[in-house]
CSV table of C-alpha atoms and ligand atoms in Angstrom, one decimal:
chain,number,residue,atom,x,y,z
H,1,UNK,CA,97.9,-109.7,27.5
H,2,UNK,CA,95.0,-110.0,30.0
H,3,UNK,CA,95.4,-110.9,33.7
H,4,UNK,CA,92.9,-112.8,35.8
H,5,UNK,CA,92.6,-113.9,39.4
H,6,UNK,CA,93.4,-117.4,40.6
H,7,UNK,CA,90.1,-117.3,42.5
H,8,UNK,CA,88.0,-116.7,39.5
H,9,UNK,CA,86.9,-113.1,39.3
H,10,UNK,CA,84.8,-113.1,36.1
H,11,UNK,CA,85.8,-112.1,32.6
H,12,UNK,CA,84.8,-108.5,33.3
H,13,UNK,CA,87.5,-108.4,35.9
H,14,UNK,CA,90.4,-108.8,33.5
H,15,UNK,CA,93.3,-106.3,33.8
H,16,UNK,CA,96.3,-105.1,31.8
H,17,UNK,CA,99.9,-105.3,33.1
H,18,UNK,CA,100.0,-101.7,34.1
H,19,UNK,CA,96.7,-102.0,36.0
H,20,UNK,CA,98.0,-104.7,38.2
H,21,UNK,CA,101.5,-103.3,38.5
H,22,UNK,CA,101.0,-101.2,41.6
H,23,UNK,CA,98.4,-103.5,43.2
H,24,UNK,CA,98.7,-106.6,45.4
H,25,UNK,CA,96.0,-109.2,45.7
H,26,UNK,CA,93.0,-109.3,43.3
H,27,UNK,CA,89.7,-108.1,44.8
H,28,UNK,CA,88.5,-111.7,45.4
H,29,UNK,CA,91.7,-112.4,47.4
H,30,UNK,CA,93.4,-114.4,44.6
H,31,UNK,CA,96.6,-113.7,42.8
H,32,UNK,CA,97.0,-112.4,39.3
H,33,UNK,CA,98.2,-114.6,36.4
H,34,UNK,CA,98.1,-114.1,32.7
H,35,UNK,CA,95.1,-115.5,31.0
H,36,UNK,CA,97.5,-117.7,28.9
H,37,UNK,CA,101.2,-118.2,29.1
H,38,UNK,CA,103.0,-116.8,26.1
H,39,UNK,CA,105.0,-119.4,24.2
H,40,UNK,CA,108.6,-119.0,22.9
H,41,UNK,CA,109.2,-120.2,19.4
H,42,UNK,CA,112.3,-122.1,18.3
H,43,UNK,CA,113.4,-119.1,16.3
H,44,UNK,CA,113.1,-116.8,19.3
H,45,UNK,CA,115.1,-119.1,21.5
H,46,UNK,CA,117.8,-119.1,18.8
H,47,UNK,CA,117.8,-115.3,18.5
H,48,UNK,CA,117.7,-114.7,22.3
H,49,UNK,CA,120.7,-116.9,23.0
H,50,UNK,CA,123.2,-114.2,22.3
H,51,UNK,CA,121.3,-111.1,23.6
H,52,UNK,CA,122.7,-109.0,26.4
H,53,UNK,CA,120.7,-109.3,29.6
H,54,UNK,CA,118.7,-106.0,29.3
H,55,UNK,CA,117.6,-106.9,25.8
H,56,UNK,CA,116.6,-110.4,26.8
H,57,UNK,CA,114.6,-108.9,29.6
H,58,UNK,CA,112.9,-106.6,27.1
H,59,UNK,CA,111.9,-109.5,24.8
H,60,UNK,CA,110.5,-111.6,27.7
H,61,UNK,CA,108.7,-108.7,29.4
H,62,UNK,CA,107.1,-107.6,26.0
H,63,UNK,CA,105.3,-110.9,26.0
H,64,UNK,CA,103.6,-110.2,29.3
H,65,UNK,CA,103.1,-106.4,28.9
H,66,UNK,CA,101.5,-104.9,25.9
H,67,UNK,CA,100.4,-101.6,27.4
H,68,UNK,CA,103.8,-99.9,27.7
H,69,UNK,CA,105.2,-98.7,24.4
H,70,UNK,CA,108.1,-100.9,23.3
H,71,UNK,CA,110.6,-98.1,23.1
H,72,UNK,CA,109.8,-97.1,26.7
H,73,UNK,CA,110.0,-100.7,28.0
H,74,UNK,CA,113.3,-101.2,26.3
H,75,UNK,CA,114.7,-98.0,27.8
H,76,UNK,CA,113.5,-99.2,31.2
H,77,UNK,CA,115.2,-102.6,31.0
H,78,UNK,CA,118.4,-100.9,29.7
H,79,UNK,CA,118.4,-98.4,32.5
H,80,UNK,CA,117.9,-101.3,35.0
H,81,UNK,CA,120.2,-104.1,34.0
H,82,UNK,CA,123.6,-102.3,33.8
H,83,UNK,CA,127.1,-103.5,34.7
H,84,UNK,CA,127.3,-100.6,37.0
H,85,UNK,CA,124.3,-101.8,39.1
H,86,UNK,CA,125.3,-105.5,39.1
H,87,UNK,CA,129.0,-104.7,39.8
H,88,UNK,CA,129.5,-106.6,43.0
H,89,UNK,CA,131.1,-109.6,41.3
H,90,UNK,CA,133.7,-111.5,43.3
H,91,UNK,CA,136.5,-112.0,40.9
H,92,UNK,CA,137.4,-111.1,37.4
H,93,UNK,CA,134.2,-112.2,35.7
H,94,UNK,CA,132.4,-109.7,33.7
H,95,UNK,CA,129.7,-107.7,35.5
H,96,UNK,CA,128.2,-107.0,32.1
H,97,UNK,CA,126.7,-110.5,32.1
H,98,UNK,CA,124.5,-109.4,35.1
H,99,UNK,CA,124.0,-113.0,36.2
H,100,UNK,CA,127.3,-114.8,35.5
H,101,UNK,CA,127.2,-118.7,35.6
H,102,UNK,CA,130.0,-120.2,37.7
H,103,UNK,CA,130.9,-123.8,36.8
H,104,UNK,CA,131.7,-125.9,39.8
H,105,UNK,CA,132.4,-129.3,38.2
H,106,UNK,CA,130.8,-132.6,37.2
H,107,UNK,CA,129.1,-134.6,39.9
H,108,UNK,CA,127.3,-137.9,39.3
H,109,UNK,CA,127.7,-137.2,35.6
H,110,UNK,CA,125.9,-133.9,35.8
H,111,UNK,CA,127.6,-130.6,35.1
H,112,UNK,CA,127.0,-128.5,38.3
H,113,UNK,CA,127.0,-124.7,38.3
H,114,UNK,CA,125.8,-121.7,40.3
H,115,UNK,CA,123.9,-118.8,38.6
H,116,UNK,CA,124.9,-115.7,40.5
H,117,UNK,CA,121.9,-113.5,41.2
H,118,UNK,CA,123.3,-111.5,44.0
H,119,UNK,CA,125.7,-109.1,42.4
H,120,UNK,CA,123.3,-106.1,42.8
H,121,UNK,CA,123.3,-103.3,45.3
H,122,UNK,CA,122.1,-105.4,48.3
H,123,UNK,CA,123.9,-108.6,47.5
H,124,UNK,CA,120.7,-110.8,47.3
H,125,UNK,CA,118.6,-112.0,44.4
H,126,UNK,CA,115.7,-109.7,45.3
H,127,UNK,CA,117.6,-106.9,43.6
H,128,UNK,CA,117.0,-108.7,40.2
H,129,UNK,CA,113.3,-107.9,40.2
H,130,UNK,CA,113.2,-105.0,42.6
H,131,UNK,CA,115.5,-102.7,40.6
H,132,UNK,CA,113.2,-103.1,37.6
H,133,UNK,CA,110.1,-102.5,39.8
H,134,UNK,CA,111.6,-99.2,41.0
H,135,UNK,CA,111.9,-98.0,37.4
H,136,UNK,CA,108.5,-99.3,36.3
H,137,UNK,CA,106.8,-97.7,39.3
H,138,UNK,CA,108.5,-94.3,38.7
H,139,UNK,CA,107.6,-94.5,35.0
H,140,UNK,CA,103.9,-95.4,35.6
H,141,UNK,CA,103.3,-92.9,38.4
H,142,UNK,CA,104.8,-90.1,36.3
H,143,UNK,CA,102.6,-91.0,33.4
H,144,UNK,CA,99.4,-90.6,35.5
H,145,UNK,CA,100.7,-87.8,37.7
H,146,UNK,CA,100.4,-89.9,40.8
H,147,UNK,CA,102.5,-90.5,43.9
H,148,UNK,CA,103.0,-93.6,46.1
H,149,UNK,CA,104.1,-94.1,49.7
H,150,UNK,CA,105.4,-97.6,50.1
H,151,UNK,CA,105.0,-99.1,53.6
H,152,UNK,CA,106.7,-102.3,54.5
H,153,UNK,CA,108.1,-104.4,57.3
H,154,UNK,CA,111.4,-106.3,57.0
H,155,UNK,CA,113.7,-108.5,58.8
H,156,UNK,CA,116.4,-107.9,56.2
H,157,UNK,CA,116.6,-108.8,52.5
H,158,UNK,CA,113.2,-107.5,51.2
H,159,UNK,CA,113.3,-104.1,52.9
H,160,UNK,CA,116.8,-103.3,51.8
H,161,UNK,CA,116.2,-104.4,48.2
H,162,UNK,CA,113.1,-102.2,48.1
H,163,UNK,CA,115.0,-99.2,49.5
H,164,UNK,CA,117.8,-99.5,47.1
H,165,UNK,CA,115.3,-99.9,44.2
H,166,UNK,CA,113.3,-96.8,45.2
H,167,UNK,CA,116.0,-94.4,46.4
H,168,UNK,CA,115.8,-91.1,44.6
H,169,UNK,CA,112.8,-92.2,42.5
H,170,UNK,CA,110.4,-89.4,41.7
H,171,UNK,CA,106.9,-89.7,43.2
H,172,UNK,CA,107.8,-92.5,45.6
H,173,UNK,CA,108.6,-92.5,49.3
H,174,UNK,CA,109.5,-95.6,51.3
H,175,UNK,CA,108.5,-96.1,55.0
H,176,UNK,CA,110.3,-99.3,56.1
H,177,UNK,CA,109.8,-100.8,59.5
H,178,UNK,CA,112.4,-103.0,61.0
H,179,UNK,CA,112.9,-104.5,64.4
H,180,UNK,CA,115.2,-102.2,66.5
H,181,UNK,CA,118.5,-103.8,67.3
H,182,UNK,CA,117.4,-107.2,65.9
H,183,UNK,CA,119.2,-107.2,62.6
H,184,UNK,CA,122.9,-107.9,62.0
H,185,UNK,CA,125.2,-104.9,62.0
H,186,UNK,CA,125.8,-105.4,58.3
H,187,UNK,CA,122.0,-105.6,57.5
H,188,UNK,CA,121.1,-102.5,59.5
H,189,UNK,CA,124.0,-100.6,58.1
H,190,UNK,CA,122.9,-101.4,54.6
H,191,UNK,CA,119.5,-99.9,55.2
H,192,UNK,CA,120.2,-97.1,57.7
H,193,UNK,CA,123.1,-95.6,55.9
H,194,UNK,CA,120.9,-94.5,53.0
H,195,UNK,CA,120.6,-90.7,53.1
H,196,UNK,CA,118.1,-90.2,50.3
H,197,UNK,CA,115.3,-87.9,51.4
H,198,UNK,CA,112.6,-90.2,50.1
H,199,UNK,CA,113.7,-93.2,52.2
H,200,UNK,CA,112.5,-93.4,55.8
H,201,UNK,CA,113.8,-96.2,58.1
H,202,UNK,CA,111.6,-96.7,61.2
H,203,UNK,CA,113.3,-98.9,63.9
H,204,UNK,CA,110.4,-100.4,65.8
H,205,UNK,CA,110.9,-101.2,69.5
H,206,UNK,CA,109.8,-104.8,69.2
H,207,UNK,CA,110.3,-107.9,67.1
H,208,UNK,CA,109.6,-108.4,63.3
H,209,UNK,CA,106.0,-109.5,64.0
H,210,UNK,CA,105.3,-106.2,65.8
H,211,UNK,CA,106.5,-104.3,62.7
H,212,UNK,CA,104.4,-106.5,60.5
H,213,UNK,CA,101.3,-106.0,62.7
H,214,UNK,CA,101.7,-102.3,62.4
H,215,UNK,CA,101.8,-102.5,58.6
H,216,UNK,CA,98.6,-104.6,58.7
H,217,UNK,CA,96.9,-102.2,61.0
H,218,UNK,CA,97.8,-99.2,58.8
H,219,UNK,CA,96.7,-101.0,55.6
H,220,UNK,CA,93.4,-102.0,57.2
H,221,UNK,CA,92.6,-98.3,57.8
H,222,UNK,CA,91.2,-97.8,54.3
H,223,UNK,CA,90.6,-94.1,54.7
H,224,UNK,CA,94.2,-93.5,55.7
H,225,UNK,CA,95.5,-95.8,53.1
H,226,UNK,CA,93.7,-94.0,50.3
H,227,UNK,CA,94.3,-90.5,51.6
H,228,UNK,CA,98.1,-91.1,52.0
H,229,UNK,CA,98.4,-93.4,48.9
H,230,UNK,CA,99.9,-96.3,50.8
H,231,UNK,CA,101.1,-99.2,48.7
H,232,UNK,CA,103.4,-102.2,49.1
H,233,UNK,CA,106.0,-104.2,47.2
H,234,UNK,CA,105.6,-107.7,48.6
H,235,UNK,CA,106.5,-111.0,46.9
H,236,UNK,CA,103.1,-111.6,45.4
H,237,UNK,CA,103.6,-108.6,43.0
H,238,UNK,CA,103.2,-110.0,39.5
H,239,UNK,CA,105.9,-107.8,38.0
H,240,UNK,CA,108.4,-109.1,40.5
H,241,UNK,CA,107.7,-112.7,39.4
H,242,UNK,CA,107.9,-112.0,35.7
H,243,UNK,CA,111.2,-110.1,36.1
H,244,UNK,CA,112.6,-113.2,37.6
H,245,UNK,CA,111.7,-115.3,34.6
H,246,UNK,CA,114.5,-113.6,32.6
H,247,UNK,CA,117.4,-115.2,34.4
H,248,UNK,CA,116.1,-118.7,33.9
H,249,UNK,CA,116.5,-118.1,30.2
H,250,UNK,CA,119.9,-116.4,30.7
H,251,UNK,CA,121.1,-119.3,32.8
H,252,UNK,CA,119.8,-121.9,30.3
H,253,UNK,CA,121.8,-120.2,27.5
H,254,UNK,CA,124.9,-120.0,29.6
H,255,UNK,CA,124.8,-123.7,30.5
H,256,UNK,CA,124.0,-125.1,27.0
H,257,UNK,CA,125.3,-124.9,23.5
H,258,UNK,CA,122.1,-125.7,21.6
H,259,UNK,CA,118.4,-125.5,22.2
H,260,UNK,CA,118.1,-129.3,22.0
H,261,UNK,CA,119.6,-129.6,25.5
H,262,UNK,CA,117.6,-129.7,28.7
H,263,UNK,CA,118.8,-128.4,32.1
H,264,UNK,CA,117.5,-128.5,35.7
H,265,UNK,CA,117.3,-125.7,38.2
H,266,UNK,CA,117.5,-125.8,42.0
H,267,UNK,CA,115.9,-122.9,43.8
H,268,UNK,CA,116.4,-122.0,47.6
H,269,UNK,CA,112.7,-121.3,48.4
H,270,UNK,CA,110.6,-119.5,50.9
H,271,UNK,CA,107.5,-117.7,49.5
H,272,UNK,CA,107.7,-119.6,46.2
H,273,UNK,CA,108.3,-116.4,44.2
H,274,UNK,CA,111.6,-117.4,42.7
H,275,UNK,CA,110.7,-121.0,41.7
H,276,UNK,CA,107.3,-119.8,40.4
H,277,UNK,CA,109.2,-117.8,37.8
H,278,UNK,CA,111.0,-121.0,36.8
H,279,UNK,CA,107.6,-122.7,36.4
H,280,UNK,CA,106.5,-119.9,34.2
H,281,UNK,CA,109.7,-120.1,32.1
H,282,UNK,CA,109.0,-123.8,31.7
H,283,UNK,CA,105.4,-123.2,30.7
H,284,UNK,CA,106.7,-120.8,28.1
H,285,UNK,CA,108.6,-123.6,26.5
H,286,UNK,CA,112.1,-123.2,28.0
H,287,UNK,CA,113.6,-126.8,28.0
H,288,UNK,CA,113.7,-127.3,31.8
H,289,UNK,CA,113.9,-130.9,33.0
H,290,UNK,CA,113.4,-130.5,36.7
H,291,UNK,CA,112.6,-127.6,39.1
H,292,UNK,CA,114.0,-128.6,42.4
H,293,UNK,CA,112.4,-126.8,45.4
H,294,UNK,CA,114.9,-126.5,48.3
H,295,UNK,CA,113.7,-125.5,51.7
H,296,UNK,CA,115.4,-125.2,55.1
H,297,UNK,CA,113.9,-126.6,58.4
H,298,UNK,CA,110.7,-124.6,57.5
H,299,UNK,CA,109.7,-127.3,55.0
H,300,UNK,CA,106.1,-126.5,54.2
H,301,UNK,CA,106.9,-126.7,50.5
H,302,UNK,CA,109.1,-129.8,50.7
H,303,UNK,CA,106.3,-131.5,52.6
H,304,UNK,CA,103.8,-130.7,49.8
H,305,UNK,CA,106.0,-131.9,47.0
H,306,UNK,CA,106.8,-135.1,48.8
H,307,UNK,CA,103.3,-135.9,50.1
H,308,UNK,CA,100.6,-133.8,48.5
H,309,UNK,CA,99.8,-132.2,51.9
H,310,UNK,CA,100.0,-128.5,52.2
H,311,UNK,CA,100.0,-127.6,55.9
H,312,UNK,CA,100.8,-124.0,56.9
H,313,UNK,CA,102.7,-123.6,60.1
H,314,UNK,CA,101.8,-121.6,63.2
H,315,UNK,CA,104.1,-118.8,64.3
H,316,UNK,CA,105.4,-121.0,67.2
H,317,UNK,CA,106.2,-123.8,64.7
H,318,UNK,CA,108.3,-121.5,62.5
H,319,UNK,CA,112.0,-121.9,63.1
H,320,UNK,CA,114.5,-119.1,63.1
H,321,UNK,CA,117.3,-120.6,61.0
H,322,UNK,CA,120.7,-119.7,59.6
H,323,UNK,CA,119.0,-119.2,56.2
H,324,UNK,CA,116.5,-116.6,57.6
H,325,UNK,CA,115.2,-115.4,54.3
H,326,UNK,CA,113.5,-118.7,53.8
H,327,UNK,CA,111.9,-118.8,57.3
H,328,UNK,CA,108.2,-118.9,56.3
H,329,UNK,CA,105.1,-120.3,57.7
H,330,UNK,CA,103.2,-120.3,54.4
H,331,UNK,CA,104.3,-119.7,50.8
H,332,UNK,CA,102.5,-116.6,49.5
H,333,UNK,CA,103.1,-117.3,45.8
H,334,UNK,CA,102.2,-121.0,46.0
H,335,UNK,CA,98.6,-120.4,44.9
H,336,UNK,CA,99.8,-119.5,41.4
H,337,UNK,CA,101.2,-122.9,40.9
H,338,UNK,CA,98.2,-124.7,42.5
H,339,UNK,CA,96.0,-122.9,40.0
H,340,UNK,CA,98.0,-124.4,37.1
H,341,UNK,CA,98.3,-127.8,38.8
H,342,UNK,CA,94.5,-128.0,39.1
H,343,UNK,CA,94.1,-127.3,35.4
H,344,UNK,CA,93.2,-123.6,36.0
H,345,UNK,CA,90.0,-124.3,37.9
H,346,UNK,CA,89.3,-121.2,40.0
H,347,UNK,CA,86.4,-122.7,42.0
H,348,UNK,CA,88.7,-125.4,43.3
H,349,UNK,CA,91.4,-123.0,44.1
H,350,UNK,CA,89.0,-120.8,46.0
H,351,UNK,CA,87.9,-123.9,48.0
H,352,UNK,CA,91.4,-125.0,48.8
H,353,UNK,CA,92.6,-121.7,50.0
H,354,UNK,CA,89.4,-121.3,52.1
H,355,UNK,CA,90.5,-124.6,53.7
H,356,UNK,CA,93.9,-123.1,54.3
H,357,UNK,CA,92.3,-120.2,56.2
H,358,UNK,CA,89.8,-122.4,58.1
H,359,UNK,CA,91.6,-125.7,58.6
H,360,UNK,CA,95.3,-124.7,58.1
H,361,UNK,CA,95.8,-126.5,54.9
H,362,UNK,CA,94.7,-129.1,52.3
H,363,UNK,CA,95.5,-132.6,51.1
H,364,UNK,CA,95.8,-133.5,47.4
H,365,UNK,CA,97.5,-136.8,48.1
H,366,UNK,CA,94.6,-138.9,47.0
H,367,UNK,CA,93.6,-136.7,44.1
H,368,UNK,CA,94.8,-137.3,40.5
H,369,UNK,CA,96.1,-133.7,40.5
H,370,UNK,CA,99.0,-134.5,42.8
H,371,UNK,CA,100.4,-137.1,40.3
H,372,UNK,CA,100.6,-134.2,37.8
H,373,UNK,CA,103.3,-132.5,39.9
H,374,UNK,CA,105.8,-134.7,38.0
H,375,UNK,CA,104.5,-133.4,34.6
H,376,UNK,CA,105.3,-129.9,35.9
H,377,UNK,CA,108.9,-131.1,36.7
H,378,UNK,CA,108.8,-130.4,40.4
H,379,UNK,CA,110.8,-132.3,43.0
H,380,UNK,CA,112.0,-131.1,46.4
H,381,UNK,CA,114.3,-131.5,49.4
H,382,UNK,CA,115.3,-129.7,52.6
H,383,UNK,CA,118.4,-128.8,54.6
H,384,UNK,CA,119.3,-128.4,58.2
H,385,UNK,CA,121.8,-126.0,59.8
H,386,UNK,CA,124.4,-128.9,59.9
H,387,UNK,CA,124.0,-129.9,56.3
H,388,UNK,CA,124.3,-126.3,55.2
H,389,UNK,CA,127.5,-125.8,57.2
H,390,UNK,CA,128.9,-129.1,55.8
H,391,UNK,CA,128.0,-127.9,52.2
H,392,UNK,CA,129.7,-124.5,52.7
H,393,UNK,CA,132.8,-126.3,53.9
H,394,UNK,CA,132.8,-128.9,51.2
H,395,UNK,CA,132.3,-126.3,48.4
H,396,UNK,CA,135.1,-124.2,49.8
H,397,UNK,CA,137.5,-127.1,50.0
H,398,UNK,CA,136.5,-128.7,46.7
H,399,UNK,CA,135.9,-125.7,44.5
H,400,UNK,CA,137.6,-122.8,46.3
H,401,UNK,CA,134.3,-121.0,46.3
H,402,UNK,CA,132.5,-119.3,49.3
H,403,UNK,CA,128.7,-119.6,49.3
H,404,UNK,CA,126.1,-118.3,51.6
H,405,UNK,CA,123.7,-120.3,53.7
H,406,UNK,CA,120.7,-120.1,51.3
H,407,UNK,CA,122.8,-121.2,48.3
H,408,UNK,CA,124.2,-124.0,50.5
H,409,UNK,CA,120.6,-125.2,51.1
H,410,UNK,CA,120.1,-125.2,47.3
H,411,UNK,CA,123.4,-127.1,46.6
H,412,UNK,CA,122.7,-129.7,49.3
H,413,UNK,CA,119.3,-130.5,47.8
H,414,UNK,CA,120.5,-130.2,44.2
H,415,UNK,CA,123.0,-133.1,44.9
H,416,UNK,CA,120.0,-135.3,45.7
H,417,UNK,CA,118.5,-134.8,42.2
H,418,UNK,CA,121.4,-135.0,39.8
H,419,UNK,CA,120.9,-136.8,36.5
H,420,UNK,CA,123.8,-137.9,34.3
H,421,UNK,CA,124.2,-135.6,31.3
H,422,UNK,CA,121.7,-133.0,32.5
H,423,UNK,CA,123.3,-129.7,33.7
H,424,UNK,CA,122.1,-128.7,37.1
H,425,UNK,CA,122.0,-124.9,37.8
H,426,UNK,CA,121.7,-123.9,41.4
H,427,UNK,CA,120.5,-120.3,41.9
H,428,UNK,CA,122.8,-118.3,44.1
H,429,UNK,CA,120.4,-116.1,46.1
H,430,UNK,CA,122.8,-114.1,48.4
H,431,UNK,CA,126.5,-113.4,49.0
H,432,UNK,CA,128.2,-114.9,52.1
H,433,UNK,CA,129.0,-111.5,53.7
H,434,UNK,CA,125.2,-111.1,54.5
H,435,UNK,CA,125.3,-114.2,56.7
H,436,UNK,CA,128.8,-114.0,58.1
H,437,UNK,CA,128.2,-115.8,61.4
H,438,UNK,CA,127.6,-119.1,59.7
H,439,UNK,CA,130.6,-118.6,57.4
H,440,UNK,CA,132.8,-118.1,60.4
H,441,UNK,CA,131.4,-121.3,62.0
H,442,UNK,CA,131.9,-123.3,58.8
H,443,UNK,CA,135.3,-122.0,57.6
H,444,UNK,CA,136.8,-120.3,60.6
H,445,UNK,CA,137.5,-117.2,58.6
H,446,UNK,CA,135.8,-114.0,57.6
H,447,UNK,CA,133.3,-113.9,54.7
H,448,UNK,CA,134.4,-112.2,51.5
H,449,UNK,CA,133.4,-108.6,51.3
H,450,UNK,CA,132.9,-106.9,47.9
H,451,UNK,CA,135.1,-103.7,47.7
H,452,UNK,CA,132.1,-101.3,47.7
H,453,UNK,CA,131.1,-102.5,51.1
H,454,UNK,CA,134.3,-101.9,53.0
H,455,UNK,CA,133.6,-99.7,56.1
H,456,UNK,CA,129.8,-99.9,55.5
H,457,UNK,CA,129.1,-100.3,59.3
H,458,UNK,CA,130.9,-97.1,60.1
H,459,UNK,CA,129.0,-94.8,57.7
H,460,UNK,CA,126.6,-92.3,59.3
H,461,UNK,CA,123.1,-93.8,59.8
H,462,UNK,CA,119.7,-92.2,59.5
H,463,UNK,CA,116.7,-93.9,61.2
H,464,UNK,CA,113.9,-93.1,63.6
H,465,UNK,CA,113.2,-95.2,66.7
H,466,UNK,CA,109.5,-95.6,67.2
H,467,UNK,CA,107.4,-97.6,69.7
H,468,UNK,CA,105.4,-100.6,68.4
H,469,UNK,CA,102.3,-98.4,68.0
H,470,UNK,CA,100.5,-98.0,64.7
H,471,UNK,CA,99.3,-94.5,65.5
H,472,UNK,CA,102.8,-93.3,66.0
H,473,UNK,CA,103.7,-94.7,62.6
H,474,UNK,CA,100.7,-93.0,61.0
H,475,UNK,CA,101.7,-89.7,62.6
H,476,UNK,CA,105.2,-90.1,61.2
H,477,UNK,CA,103.9,-90.7,57.7
H,478,UNK,CA,101.6,-87.7,57.9
H,479,UNK,CA,104.4,-85.5,59.1
H,480,UNK,CA,106.7,-86.6,56.3
H,481,UNK,CA,104.4,-86.7,53.2
H,482,UNK,CA,103.7,-82.9,53.2
H,483,UNK,CA,100.1,-83.6,52.2
M,1,PLP,C1,113.8,-114.1,49.5
M,1,PLP,C2,115.0,-115.0,49.5
M,1,PLP,C3,114.8,-116.4,49.3
M,1,PLP,C4,113.5,-117.1,49.0
M,1,PLP,O1,112.9,-116.7,47.8
M,1,PLP,P1,111.3,-116.9,47.5
M,1,PLP,O2,111.0,-116.2,46.3
M,1,PLP,O3,110.6,-116.2,48.7
M,1,PLP,O4,111.0,-118.3,47.4
M,1,PLP,C5,115.9,-117.2,49.2
M,1,PLP,N1,117.2,-116.7,49.5
M,1,PLP,C6,117.4,-115.4,49.8
M,1,PLP,C7,118.7,-114.9,50.1
M,1,PLP,C8,116.3,-114.5,49.8
M,1,PLP,O5,116.5,-113.2,50.1
C-alpha cells in the first residue's frame, strides 16, 4: 500500500505506512492518503461479522499497512483492544465488545442507537485510535533503535488521550502543555495525576492559544526539533484516522443481521477526523447510507455541506461552547475528503487550500463537484447549547440514559435525518462525567461516574507551572531528556 499527498507530490514521493506513521503533513503541505482505497469483498464482510474487535482491527489495518509483519500487527491490535482497557462501561454490558451498541428505540420508523466509543482510559473516543498509536509508535521506534519526544498543547481531550496512550512506553516521552487553571477539575486531575516518569505536564500561565503558540515556536526551530527528536500526535495523523475505520464496521455488524442492510451514522464533528474514517469505510464498500456531520455553534462544516462554501473562522469568531472538543475554526482533516470529492485532482486541491490561506476559504457551490457530495452520502446539521440541553433531558427521560454534550449534538442532528427502515447509529464520543456542568444544568443531578474514577480529583498531582515562554519550555525539555 502506497501513500501519496493530497497536494500532489509526484510518484517518487510515495511512502509506506511505517514511513508516514510518525510524521504529520506531507512535504508539500498536503495530507497523506492511500493511493487507492482497499475494497472489502462480500466474503470478507461475512467472515468479519463475528470477529472480536481486536481481530477485526487487524483485518482492516492489514489492508492499509503491508510493511509490518502480520503476526506483529495482530499482536499489537490484541494488546490494544482488551476488555481491561475499555472497561469503563456504565452498566452490565460486556466490556469485551470494546464498542458496545446501545439501542435507544425506534423513531420515525428508524431504529436509533448509540455506539459507545468512550469506555477507554480517558472516557472519550480519542482513546480508540490513540491507544493503538501508542503501541505502534513503541514498536516502530524499537525496531529502528530510535526515540521520540512528543510535544503538544491541549485544552482537554487530546492531551489526556495521548498521555494515557504513551505512559510507560519505551523510547517515548510526552511534554504536554495545558493552560494553567483553565481546565475543569476533572480534566486536570486526569492528566496531572499521572506519575509515569515519561509523562511531563507543563501548566502554562496563559490560555490555550499561548500553549499552542509555544508548540509552534518550538516546532519551527528546526535545529532544536531534530536534535531533540520532537514529534506530535495531532488529528491529521493517518494512523489515527485508519484506526477509527474499525468501529464503523463493528457498529454496522452490531446494528444489522445481514450484509444486504444499509445503516447511517451521525458523527459529532470538529476536525473531521472521526467522520473522515466513516467516509473511508464507505469507500471500502461498507453499506453506509448517510454520513451525518453534526457540529455545534462552530458550524464551519455544516455550512459547507449545506451551501458548498468552506469559510474558516477567525479566532474571534470561534465560540467557546458546552461541547468544547468541537470548538474549531477550521477542520484539519477536511482536505482528505475534498481530494476525493474533486475526483483526486491534486492541482485543484492545492489551489483551493491556497485560497484558504490567502482568502480564508473557497466556494464550490457553482461547481459540479458540490453536487457529488450526495453521492458520497454526506448531509449535516448543527446544535446550540439549548438544543443540546433539551436533548440530554429528553434522552434521560425517554430512555433512562445519560449522554454528554457532544453526543447530544449528534443525537439532535441525527433526528433531522432519520429514514424509515434504515438504522441510525450515533457515535457517542465522550462520557457525561467529562462535561458535568451541563449535565447538572440539564438534569439537576450529578453526572454518572465510572467506578475507577471515584476520588480522582484528590489523587496527588504532578505538573510544572511555566510562564508562556517558548525558551523556558525548551529549557525544560533539554533538562528532562538527558541528551
Ligand atoms: C475530538 C472530539 C470530537 C471531534 O472529533 P473530530 O475527529 O475532531 O471531528 C467530538 N467529540 C469529542 C468528545 C471529542 O473529544
